[in-house]
Short mmCIF file of C-alpha atoms in Angstrom, two decimals:
data_model
loop_
_atom_site.label_atom_id
_atom_site.label_comp_id
_atom_site.label_asym_id
_atom_site.label_seq_id
_atom_site.Cartn_x
_atom_site.Cartn_y
_atom_site.Cartn_z
CA MET N 1 33.19 56.38 1.50
CA SER N 2 29.51 56.26 0.88
CA GLN N 3 29.58 59.25 -1.48
CA ASN N 4 31.59 57.36 -3.84
CA LEU N 5 29.42 54.31 -4.04
CA ASP N 6 26.55 53.67 -6.31
CA VAL N 7 24.10 50.70 -5.79
CA ASN N 8 26.19 47.97 -7.62
CA SER N 9 29.49 48.94 -5.73
CA LEU N 10 27.57 49.10 -2.42
CA LEU N 11 26.14 45.65 -3.19
CA ASN N 12 29.59 44.60 -3.52
CA VAL N 13 30.59 46.07 -0.24
CA PHE N 14 27.74 44.21 1.60
CA ALA N 15 28.58 40.95 -0.07
CA ASP N 16 31.89 40.96 1.03
CA TRP N 17 30.97 42.07 4.83
CA MET N 18 28.15 39.41 4.80
CA THR N 19 31.03 36.75 4.71
CA SER N 20 32.65 38.03 7.76
CA GLN N 21 28.98 38.93 9.47
CA ARG N 22 29.68 42.56 9.84
CA TRP N 23 25.77 43.44 10.31
CA PRO N 24 26.37 46.53 12.43
CA ASP N 25 28.63 48.06 9.81
CA ILE N 26 26.10 46.97 6.83
CA LYS N 27 23.43 48.78 8.69
CA GLU N 28 25.41 51.83 9.72
CA LEU N 29 26.67 52.19 6.07
CA PHE N 30 23.17 51.67 4.36
CA GLU N 31 21.87 54.32 6.56
CA PHE N 32 24.40 56.83 5.87
CA TRP N 33 24.42 56.30 2.23
CA ILE N 34 20.30 56.88 1.91
CA ARG N 35 21.16 60.02 3.61
CA SER N 36 23.83 61.30 1.57
CA LEU N 37 23.72 62.61 -2.16
CA ASP N 38 25.02 60.68 -5.37
CA SER N 39 27.15 62.31 -8.18
CA ASN N 40 24.37 64.01 -9.52
CA GLY N 41 23.48 65.88 -6.26
CA LYS N 42 20.34 63.91 -5.71
CA PRO N 43 19.65 61.77 -2.87
CA ASN N 44 20.77 58.06 -3.14
CA LYS N 45 18.13 55.77 -3.87
CA PRO N 46 18.49 51.92 -3.15
CA ASP N 47 16.86 48.99 -5.17
CA VAL N 48 14.99 46.32 -3.71
CA ASP N 49 17.94 43.87 -3.44
CA LEU N 50 20.08 46.46 -1.56
CA TYR N 51 17.07 47.16 0.66
CA ASN N 52 16.97 43.14 1.78
CA HIS N 53 20.48 43.22 2.87
CA TYR N 54 19.61 46.03 4.94
CA LEU N 55 16.78 44.24 6.13
CA ARG N 56 18.94 40.90 6.64
CA ALA N 57 21.28 42.89 8.79
CA ASN N 58 18.78 43.99 11.17
CA LEU N 59 17.23 40.35 11.49
CA MET N 60 20.89 39.13 12.23
CA MET N 61 21.01 42.05 14.82
CA GLY N 62 18.03 40.70 16.86
CA ALA N 63 15.24 42.87 15.21
CA THR N 64 11.74 41.72 16.03
CA ALA N 65 9.13 40.79 13.36
CA GLY N 66 7.28 44.02 13.97
CA ASP N 67 10.61 46.15 13.69
CA LEU N 68 11.06 44.53 10.37
CA LEU N 69 7.56 44.95 8.91
CA ASP N 70 7.84 48.78 10.10
CA LEU N 71 11.14 48.83 7.69
CA VAL N 72 9.27 47.05 5.01
CA ALA N 73 6.77 49.43 5.20
CA GLN N 74 9.36 52.50 4.59
CA MET N 75 10.24 51.16 1.39
CA GLU N 76 7.44 52.83 0.08
CA GLU N 77 9.40 55.97 0.39
CA PHE N 78 11.85 54.80 -2.04
CA ALA N 79 9.12 53.98 -4.49
CA LEU N 80 10.04 50.08 -3.89
CA LEU N 81 7.81 47.23 -3.72
CA PRO N 82 8.79 44.56 -1.29
CA ASN N 83 9.55 40.96 -3.10
CA THR N 84 9.45 37.51 -1.73
CA ALA N 85 13.05 37.73 -0.30
CA SER N 86 11.80 40.85 1.93
CA PHE N 87 8.90 39.03 3.16
CA ASN N 88 10.88 36.03 3.84
CA LEU N 89 13.01 37.98 6.12
CA VAL N 90 10.09 38.88 8.03
CA LEU N 91 8.96 35.23 8.10
CA LYS N 92 12.52 34.33 9.65
CA ALA N 93 11.70 36.71 12.38
CA MET N 94 8.39 35.03 12.91
CA HIS N 95 9.63 31.52 12.92
CA LYS N 96 12.20 32.44 15.63
CA ALA N 97 9.99 34.21 17.96
CA LYS N 98 7.28 31.40 17.40
CA GLU N 99 4.52 33.96 15.92
CA THR N 100 2.53 31.20 14.10
CA GLU N 101 -0.77 33.23 13.44
CA ALA N 102 1.27 36.26 12.49
CA ALA N 103 3.21 33.93 10.22
CA GLU N 104 0.10 32.48 8.39
CA LYS N 105 -1.66 35.81 7.96
CA LEU N 106 1.70 37.11 6.10
CA LEU N 107 1.61 34.08 3.84
CA GLN N 108 -1.95 34.58 3.01
CA ARG N 109 -1.07 38.03 2.33
CA MET N 110 1.90 37.02 0.10
CA GLU N 111 -0.32 34.53 -1.95
CA LEU N 112 -2.81 37.59 -2.78
CA THR N 113 -0.51 39.82 -3.93
CA GLY N 114 1.61 40.03 -7.47
CA ASN N 115 4.27 37.89 -8.67
CA GLU N 116 7.10 39.60 -7.07
CA SER N 117 6.11 38.64 -3.81
CA ARG N 118 4.39 35.28 -4.28
CA PRO N 119 5.31 32.65 -1.66
CA ASP N 120 8.36 30.63 -2.61
CA ASP N 121 9.62 27.15 -1.23
CA GLU N 122 11.38 29.05 1.60
CA SER N 123 8.12 30.82 2.62
CA TYR N 124 6.07 27.74 2.89
CA ASP N 125 8.73 25.92 4.61
CA LEU N 126 9.06 28.21 7.50
CA VAL N 127 5.07 28.58 7.86
CA ILE N 128 4.64 24.88 7.67
CA ASP N 129 7.41 24.27 10.02
CA MET N 130 6.07 26.47 12.55
CA LEU N 131 2.61 25.07 12.10
CA PHE N 132 3.92 21.51 12.79
CA SER N 133 5.94 23.05 15.77
CA ALA N 134 2.62 24.41 17.34
CA TYR N 135 0.97 20.88 16.64
CA GLN N 136 -1.59 22.88 14.35
CA ILE N 137 -1.58 19.68 12.16
CA ASP N 138 -4.57 20.34 9.66
CA ALA N 139 -3.37 23.77 8.88
CA ALA N 140 0.23 22.75 8.23
CA LEU N 141 -1.25 19.76 6.18
CA LYS N 142 -3.43 22.30 4.21
CA TYR N 143 -0.37 24.69 3.26
CA VAL N 144 1.47 21.57 2.40
CA ASP N 145 -1.29 20.38 0.12
CA LYS N 146 -1.52 23.87 -1.27
CA GLY N 147 2.14 24.11 -1.97
CA LEU N 148 2.48 20.85 -3.89
CA LYS N 149 -0.11 22.34 -6.25
CA TYR N 150 2.25 25.38 -6.86
CA GLY N 151 5.09 23.08 -7.38
CA TYR N 152 6.53 23.60 -4.09
CA THR N 153 9.83 21.67 -3.34
CA ILE N 154 9.39 20.37 0.21
CA SER N 155 12.39 20.25 2.37
CA ILE N 156 13.57 16.95 4.28
CA ARG N 157 12.90 18.71 7.54
CA VAL N 158 9.32 19.57 6.70
CA PHE N 159 8.84 16.14 5.16
CA ASN N 160 9.96 14.38 8.13
CA ASN N 161 7.91 16.58 10.32
CA CYS N 162 4.90 16.00 7.99
CA VAL N 163 5.31 12.09 8.26
CA SER N 164 5.66 12.11 12.27
CA SER N 165 2.82 14.15 12.62
CA CYS N 166 0.52 11.94 10.28
CA VAL N 167 1.75 8.65 11.84
CA ASN N 168 1.14 10.03 15.29
CA LYS N 169 -2.18 11.30 14.55
CA GLY N 170 -3.40 8.37 12.84
CA ARG N 171 -3.69 10.45 9.29
CA LEU N 172 -2.09 7.65 7.36
CA ASP N 173 -4.36 8.08 4.01
CA THR N 174 -3.03 11.55 4.14
CA LEU N 175 0.19 10.70 4.49
CA VAL N 176 -0.07 8.22 1.48
CA SER N 177 -1.73 11.10 -0.57
CA ILE N 178 1.14 13.42 0.12
CA ILE N 179 3.76 10.67 -0.70
CA ASP N 180 1.76 10.14 -3.94
CA LYS N 181 2.14 13.69 -4.95
CA CYS N 182 5.63 13.97 -4.16
CA LYS N 183 6.53 11.02 -6.34
CA THR N 184 4.75 12.63 -9.31
CA MET N 185 7.07 15.92 -8.89
CA ASP N 186 10.68 15.76 -10.02
CA GLN N 187 11.90 18.35 -7.35
CA ASN N 188 10.21 16.02 -4.48
CA LYS N 189 10.47 12.32 -5.98
CA ALA N 190 13.79 11.76 -4.27
CA LEU N 191 12.59 12.53 -0.77
CA CYS N 192 13.19 9.89 1.60
CA PRO N 193 12.86 10.00 5.58
CA THR N 194 15.44 8.92 7.84
CA TRP N 195 16.05 5.13 8.44
CA ASN N 196 14.31 5.16 11.64
CA MET N 197 11.45 7.10 10.48
CA CYS N 198 10.93 4.44 7.78
CA ASN N 199 10.64 1.73 10.48
CA PHE N 200 8.29 3.79 12.38
CA ILE N 201 6.21 4.33 9.11
CA ALA N 202 6.25 0.83 8.61
CA GLU N 203 4.85 -0.38 11.94
CA ALA N 204 2.23 2.08 11.87
CA ALA N 205 1.11 1.15 8.37
CA ILE N 206 1.14 -2.51 9.49
CA ARG N 207 -1.03 -1.93 12.68
CA GLU N 208 -3.60 -0.27 10.45
CA ASP N 209 -3.16 -2.69 7.60
CA ASN N 210 -2.40 -0.02 5.14
CA ASN N 211 -0.78 -1.88 2.55
CA LYS N 212 0.02 1.19 0.36
CA LEU N 213 1.98 2.95 3.17
CA ALA N 214 3.74 -0.12 4.12
CA PHE N 215 4.98 -0.30 0.60
CA TYR N 216 6.08 3.05 0.48
CA ALA N 217 7.94 2.41 3.68
CA LEU N 218 9.48 -0.54 2.41
CA GLU N 219 10.50 1.45 -0.82
CA PHE N 220 12.20 4.11 1.31
CA MET N 221 14.10 1.34 3.07
CA ALA N 222 15.21 0.07 -0.21
CA LYS N 223 16.39 3.64 -1.19
CA TRP N 224 18.53 3.49 2.22
CA ILE N 225 20.08 0.20 1.40
CA ALA N 226 21.33 1.28 -1.99
CA ARG N 227 22.59 4.18 -0.47
CA GLY N 228 24.60 2.33 2.22
CA GLU N 229 26.10 -0.16 -0.43
CA SER N 230 27.15 2.67 -2.90
CA ALA N 231 28.92 4.43 -0.20
CA ARG N 232 32.71 4.38 0.93
CA PRO N 233 33.03 3.08 3.11
CA ALA N 234 29.73 0.86 2.48
CA VAL N 235 26.86 1.13 5.30
CA LEU N 236 25.13 -2.25 5.02
CA LEU N 237 21.61 -1.73 6.54
CA SER N 238 19.44 -4.73 7.13
CA VAL N 239 15.63 -4.75 7.51
CA ASP N 240 14.21 -6.85 10.54
CA GLU N 241 13.05 -10.14 9.61
CA GLY N 242 10.05 -9.98 12.10
CA LEU N 243 9.09 -6.43 10.17
CA ILE N 244 8.96 -8.26 7.09
CA ILE N 245 6.60 -11.18 8.41
CA SER N 246 4.35 -8.82 9.63
CA THR N 247 4.37 -6.97 6.10
CA LEU N 248 3.55 -10.52 4.64
CA GLY N 249 0.57 -10.48 6.88
CA THR N 250 -0.64 -7.14 5.87
CA ALA N 251 -0.29 -8.09 2.03
CA GLY N 252 -2.48 -11.24 2.91
CA LYS N 253 -5.24 -9.42 4.49
CA THR N 254 -5.46 -6.61 2.16
CA TYR N 255 -4.78 -9.08 -0.97
CA SER N 256 -1.88 -6.77 -1.98
CA SER N 257 0.60 -8.71 -4.32
CA THR N 258 2.56 -5.75 -4.71
CA LEU N 259 3.48 -5.12 -1.16
CA LEU N 260 4.03 -9.06 -0.95
CA ASP N 261 6.63 -9.07 -3.70
CA ALA N 262 8.03 -5.79 -2.27
CA SER N 263 8.62 -7.40 1.13
CA TRP N 264 10.33 -10.55 -0.63
CA GLU N 265 12.72 -8.51 -2.59
CA VAL N 266 13.59 -6.13 0.29
CA LEU N 267 14.37 -9.06 2.49
CA ARG N 268 16.36 -10.89 -0.05
CA HIS N 269 18.23 -7.81 -0.77
CA SER N 270 18.94 -7.27 2.94
CA LEU N 271 20.39 -10.55 3.46
CA ARG N 272 22.77 -10.26 0.72
CA GLN N 273 22.66 -14.00 0.06
CA LYS N 274 24.94 -14.34 3.32
CA LYS N 275 22.23 -15.64 5.74
CA SER N 276 19.56 -18.46 5.04
CA LEU N 277 15.99 -17.24 5.07
CA ASN N 278 13.75 -18.08 8.16
CA GLN N 279 11.39 -20.78 7.51
CA ASN N 280 8.61 -18.31 8.92
CA LEU N 281 9.28 -16.18 5.89
CA ILE N 282 9.53 -18.91 3.30
CA LEU N 283 6.02 -20.14 4.36
CA GLY N 284 5.22 -16.40 4.86
CA LYS N 285 5.56 -15.75 1.38
CA TYR N 286 2.93 -18.18 0.53
CA MET N 287 0.55 -17.71 3.23
CA PRO N 288 0.66 -14.45 5.42
CA MET N 289 0.74 -15.50 8.79
CA HIS N 290 -2.21 -14.59 11.23
CA HIS N 291 -4.66 -14.32 8.79
CA TRP N 292 -5.55 -16.40 5.37
CA GLY N 293 -6.57 -13.57 3.31
CA ILE N 294 -4.17 -14.76 0.54
CA SER N 295 -3.38 -13.37 -3.01
CA ARG N 296 -5.40 -15.56 -5.19
CA ARG N 297 -2.40 -16.16 -7.57
CA LEU N 298 -0.59 -17.80 -4.70
CA LEU N 299 -3.65 -20.06 -3.58
CA VAL N 300 -2.23 -22.84 -5.68
CA LEU N 301 0.27 -23.75 -2.83
CA PHE N 302 -2.80 -24.46 -0.85
CA VAL N 303 -4.45 -26.58 -3.07
CA ASN N 304 -1.62 -28.99 -3.70
CA LEU N 305 -1.96 -31.80 -1.26
CA SER N 306 1.36 -33.33 -1.93
CA LEU N 307 3.23 -29.79 -1.68
CA LEU N 308 1.57 -29.20 1.72
CA MET N 309 2.79 -32.56 2.95
CA GLY N 310 6.16 -31.99 1.72
CA VAL N 311 6.18 -28.87 3.69
CA TYR N 312 4.70 -30.40 6.94
CA PHE N 313 7.63 -33.21 6.72
CA GLN N 314 10.41 -30.41 6.16
CA LEU N 315 8.95 -28.72 9.30
CA GLU N 316 9.09 -32.21 11.12
CA ASN N 317 12.68 -32.86 10.02
CA LEU N 318 13.38 -29.12 11.15
CA SER N 319 11.94 -29.84 14.74
CA ARG N 320 14.20 -32.88 15.06
CA ALA N 321 17.54 -31.23 13.95
CA GLU N 322 20.42 -30.57 15.91
CA SER N 323 19.30 -26.97 16.22
CA PRO N 324 15.58 -27.46 16.13
CA TYR N 325 13.29 -25.08 14.49
CA LYS N 326 9.56 -25.00 15.56
CA SER N 327 6.68 -22.72 14.44
CA VAL N 328 2.98 -22.71 15.31
CA ALA N 329 2.56 -20.13 12.68
CA ALA N 330 4.11 -22.45 9.77
CA LEU N 331 1.72 -25.38 11.25
CA ASN N 332 -1.26 -23.10 11.10
CA CYS N 333 -0.33 -22.82 7.38
CA ILE N 334 -0.66 -26.55 6.88
CA VAL N 335 -4.22 -26.79 8.84
CA LEU N 336 -5.27 -23.88 6.71
CA GLY N 337 -4.01 -25.57 3.32
CA CYS N 338 -5.59 -29.12 4.40
CA ALA N 339 -9.08 -27.01 4.90
CA ASN N 340 -8.55 -25.44 1.36
CA VAL N 341 -8.33 -28.89 -0.12
CA TRP N 342 -11.28 -30.39 1.83
CA ASP N 343 -8.91 -32.75 3.82
CA LEU N 344 -10.33 -32.32 7.48
CA ASP N 345 -8.70 -35.48 8.52
CA ARG N 346 -5.06 -34.16 7.66
CA ALA N 347 -6.22 -30.64 9.00
CA TYR N 348 -7.20 -32.19 12.26
CA GLN N 349 -4.12 -34.58 12.39
CA THR N 350 -1.65 -31.61 12.01
CA PHE N 351 -3.85 -29.51 14.61
CA GLU N 352 -3.32 -32.22 16.96
CA ALA N 353 0.83 -32.74 15.89
CA ILE N 354 1.22 -29.11 17.18
CA GLY N 355 1.05 -30.43 20.64
CA SER N 356 1.94 -34.02 20.31
CA SER N 357 4.64 -33.96 17.97
CA PHE N 358 5.96 -30.70 18.05
CA GLY N 359 5.41 -29.75 21.70
CA LEU N 360 3.95 -26.61 21.06
CA THR N 361 0.86 -24.96 22.25
CA PRO N 362 -1.80 -24.19 19.56
CA ASP N 363 -2.80 -20.43 19.63
CA ILE N 364 -5.96 -18.65 18.44
CA HIS N 365 -4.99 -18.61 14.85
CA SER N 366 -4.62 -22.66 15.05
CA TYR N 367 -8.16 -22.92 16.30
CA ASN N 368 -9.44 -20.38 13.76
CA ALA N 369 -7.93 -22.64 10.94
CA LEU N 370 -9.46 -25.68 12.61
CA MET N 371 -13.06 -23.91 12.72
CA TYR N 372 -12.44 -23.14 9.06
CA ALA N 373 -11.57 -26.54 8.20
CA PHE N 374 -14.64 -27.65 9.84
CA GLY N 375 -16.71 -25.06 8.20
CA ARG N 376 -15.74 -26.35 4.70
CA LEU N 377 -17.44 -29.53 5.10
CA LYS N 378 -20.37 -27.82 6.84
CA LYS N 379 -19.77 -29.40 10.10
CA THR N 380 -21.18 -26.39 12.16
CA PHE N 381 -21.70 -28.56 15.30
CA GLU N 382 -17.99 -29.65 15.29
CA ALA N 383 -17.00 -26.08 14.72
CA ALA N 384 -19.03 -24.78 17.79
CA ARG N 385 -17.31 -27.43 19.73
CA VAL N 386 -13.93 -25.93 18.93
CA PHE N 387 -14.64 -22.64 19.84
CA GLU N 388 -16.28 -23.57 23.22
CA HIS N 389 -13.05 -25.65 24.04
CA MET N 390 -10.92 -22.78 22.96
CA VAL N 391 -12.89 -20.58 25.24
CA SER N 392 -12.60 -22.99 28.16
CA LEU N 393 -9.11 -23.24 27.92
CA GLY N 394 -8.70 -19.40 28.48
CA ILE N 395 -8.02 -18.44 25.09
CA LYS N 396 -9.79 -15.29 24.12
CA PRO N 397 -11.38 -15.44 20.54
CA ASN N 398 -10.67 -12.74 18.08
CA SER N 399 -13.06 -11.23 15.53
CA THR N 400 -11.96 -13.65 13.01
CA SER N 401 -13.18 -16.48 15.53
CA TYR N 402 -16.70 -15.01 15.68
CA SER N 403 -16.85 -14.39 11.92
CA LEU N 404 -16.25 -18.06 11.19
CA LEU N 405 -18.75 -19.05 13.73
CA VAL N 406 -21.30 -16.85 12.10
CA ASP N 407 -20.29 -18.50 8.60
CA ASN N 408 -20.50 -21.85 9.72
CA HIS N 409 -24.33 -21.31 11.12
CA LEU N 410 -25.17 -19.57 7.70
CA ILE N 411 -23.92 -22.79 6.13
CA ASN N 412 -26.57 -24.64 7.66
CA ARG N 413 -29.21 -21.62 6.99
CA ASP N 414 -29.39 -20.86 10.88
CA VAL N 415 -29.74 -17.04 10.73
CA LYS N 416 -31.07 -17.01 14.52
CA SER N 417 -27.88 -18.66 15.69
CA ALA N 418 -25.59 -16.46 13.53
CA LEU N 419 -27.21 -13.43 15.03
CA SER N 420 -26.86 -14.53 18.42
CA VAL N 421 -23.00 -14.98 17.58
CA ILE N 422 -22.99 -11.53 16.36
CA ASP N 423 -24.81 -10.19 19.56
CA GLU N 424 -21.93 -12.23 21.60
CA MET N 425 -19.48 -10.69 19.56
CA VAL N 426 -20.62 -7.05 19.98
CA SER N 427 -20.92 -7.77 23.70
CA VAL N 428 -17.20 -8.52 24.19
CA GLY N 429 -16.17 -5.38 22.17
CA PHE N 430 -15.85 -6.52 18.47
CA VAL N 431 -17.51 -4.89 15.72
CA PRO N 432 -18.62 -7.13 12.95
CA SER N 433 -17.71 -6.32 9.54
CA LYS N 434 -19.65 -5.05 6.88
CA GLU N 435 -19.13 -8.37 4.73
CA THR N 436 -20.20 -10.53 7.61
CA LEU N 437 -23.37 -8.39 7.99
CA LYS N 438 -23.99 -8.41 4.14
CA LYS N 439 -23.68 -12.44 4.36
CA VAL N 440 -26.33 -12.49 7.24
CA ARG N 441 -28.47 -10.36 5.26
CA ARG N 442 -28.34 -12.44 1.89
CA ARG N 443 -29.52 -15.57 4.11
CA CYS N 444 -32.20 -13.64 5.71
CA VAL N 445 -33.71 -12.50 2.11
CA ARG N 446 -33.11 -16.02 0.65
CA GLU N 447 -35.33 -17.66 4.04
CA MET N 448 -37.73 -14.71 3.79
CA ASP N 449 -36.94 -14.15 7.28
CA TYR N 450 -38.00 -10.45 7.81
CA ASP N 451 -37.79 -10.28 11.69
CA ASN N 452 -34.13 -11.26 11.98
CA ASP N 453 -33.43 -9.21 8.59
CA ASP N 454 -35.00 -6.01 10.73
CA ARG N 455 -32.83 -7.10 13.83
CA LEU N 456 -29.70 -6.98 11.13
CA HIS N 457 -30.26 -3.46 9.93
CA SER N 458 -30.52 -2.34 13.39
CA LEU N 459 -27.18 -3.50 14.11
CA ALA N 460 -25.87 -1.89 10.88
CA LYS N 461 -27.22 1.40 11.87
CA GLN N 462 -25.84 0.98 15.41
CA PHE N 463 -22.16 0.74 13.92
CA LYS N 464 -23.04 3.29 11.17
CA ILE N 465 -22.06 0.64 8.31
CA ARG N 466 -23.81 1.07 4.94
CA MET N 467 -24.90 -2.04 3.65
CA GLY N 468 -25.63 -0.72 0.01
CA THR N 469 -27.83 -2.59 -2.30
CA GLU N 470 -27.38 -5.89 -4.00
CA THR N 471 -29.74 -5.32 -7.48
CA ARG N 472 -27.68 -7.56 -9.37
CA ARG N 473 -27.92 -10.36 -6.95
CA ASP N 474 -31.52 -9.91 -6.48
CA MET N 475 -32.31 -9.96 -10.06
CA LEU N 476 -30.63 -13.40 -10.35
CA PHE N 477 -32.50 -14.57 -7.15
CA ASN N 478 -36.04 -13.35 -8.69
CA LEU N 479 -35.32 -14.77 -12.21
CA ASP N 480 -38.36 -16.76 -13.73
CA TYR N 481 -37.08 -20.14 -14.47
CA GLY N 482 -40.61 -21.07 -15.70
CA THR N 483 -41.16 -22.51 -19.46
CA ASP N 484 -43.79 -20.07 -20.27
CA TYR N 485 -41.36 -18.42 -22.81
CA ALA N 486 -39.84 -21.60 -24.29
#
């Protein structure tokens, strides 16, 4: 049979046998064919595609990566150069045997050779998958980045491995960078991790207040919701309301109106107008809970006293309804809103109402909001009393509590007390923020308090916080307002 077959005819035979997985027959026929003569009486000479069929047959019969490399080396006897497909078959054998180091070296060799054997999508997929499996995260991410520069189409398996590895190792910024690059490439912009992985990403982003990654997680979820609705039969997916509340908090802390809008839209689409919105979410849209770093365009809600009172009365009515609804977080928003309009009386009355009218217990955020309200009117003594009372009740202050107390002392130009609070803050395990330290430094400069300024710089060095310069502020502070040049 082999004497009557040329290269093209043999390729057709192999293609037929591959569908029925006749690997031993392919191997045997190829080895017999190359030892036979063609119609002109010359030894049969395979081309690279035919030889790759032979390599694949050996791979499927259990040949090791070393065996395949020997066969690749024998291609020189037929004046053939191995191409990308040849080396990919070797990489598959290495992948099967988990020979990670050898696979990485072979990939590097392919990158250095000519165009015929440059790595393709399959090459990068095999090596990157091995590196992730071997927990060599940095090396895997290096090849992901390199592959994307070359236009590599990343597989969903590698993408999921990349996502889970980056999240588990806390490499969230790296993950954001990879997603950014994928979104700019036509072949990768449709990538979307599994639904469970989307929730995993969102939770990690919320923990670290990474607004961009949280936005991408919601974007992936929106894709899954749209796919489910268009499927037949439809698969109706819904985002957990608690997750949305948390993303609203992240949006507030990071001043991200983009994440705020995305959270709201995903929730509305998820509920499909068949369920009323949780009151926490309605208030959370305007004042992300657990923090008051709100987007400036939404600040209008909290400088409108009549609107604040309307929300309070609505909450009061809800608490007396047949199915009562009560929320400390919602009332905390009212306290904060009153503080923003300098209405200390209503802020304190709302704080008191948390326990007396609603039967709830104020949490750490309630006390922080009240301290903020006292600080707005320069009532440092009262703010300090609130802090002491909170501690006496066994409520553990958070970093925001200490920062507010520092701000209250700085309002009264009391740098020494502010630094004492920072020292106490450090002693219980918190790290002062760069913004807090800069506020103290400005007050030290204004008061010409060089001793406390030195203490402050020691703290900044201790926590490796680069304070930077404030040239523009200093220029304004040092302006000569005399009339000599009038």
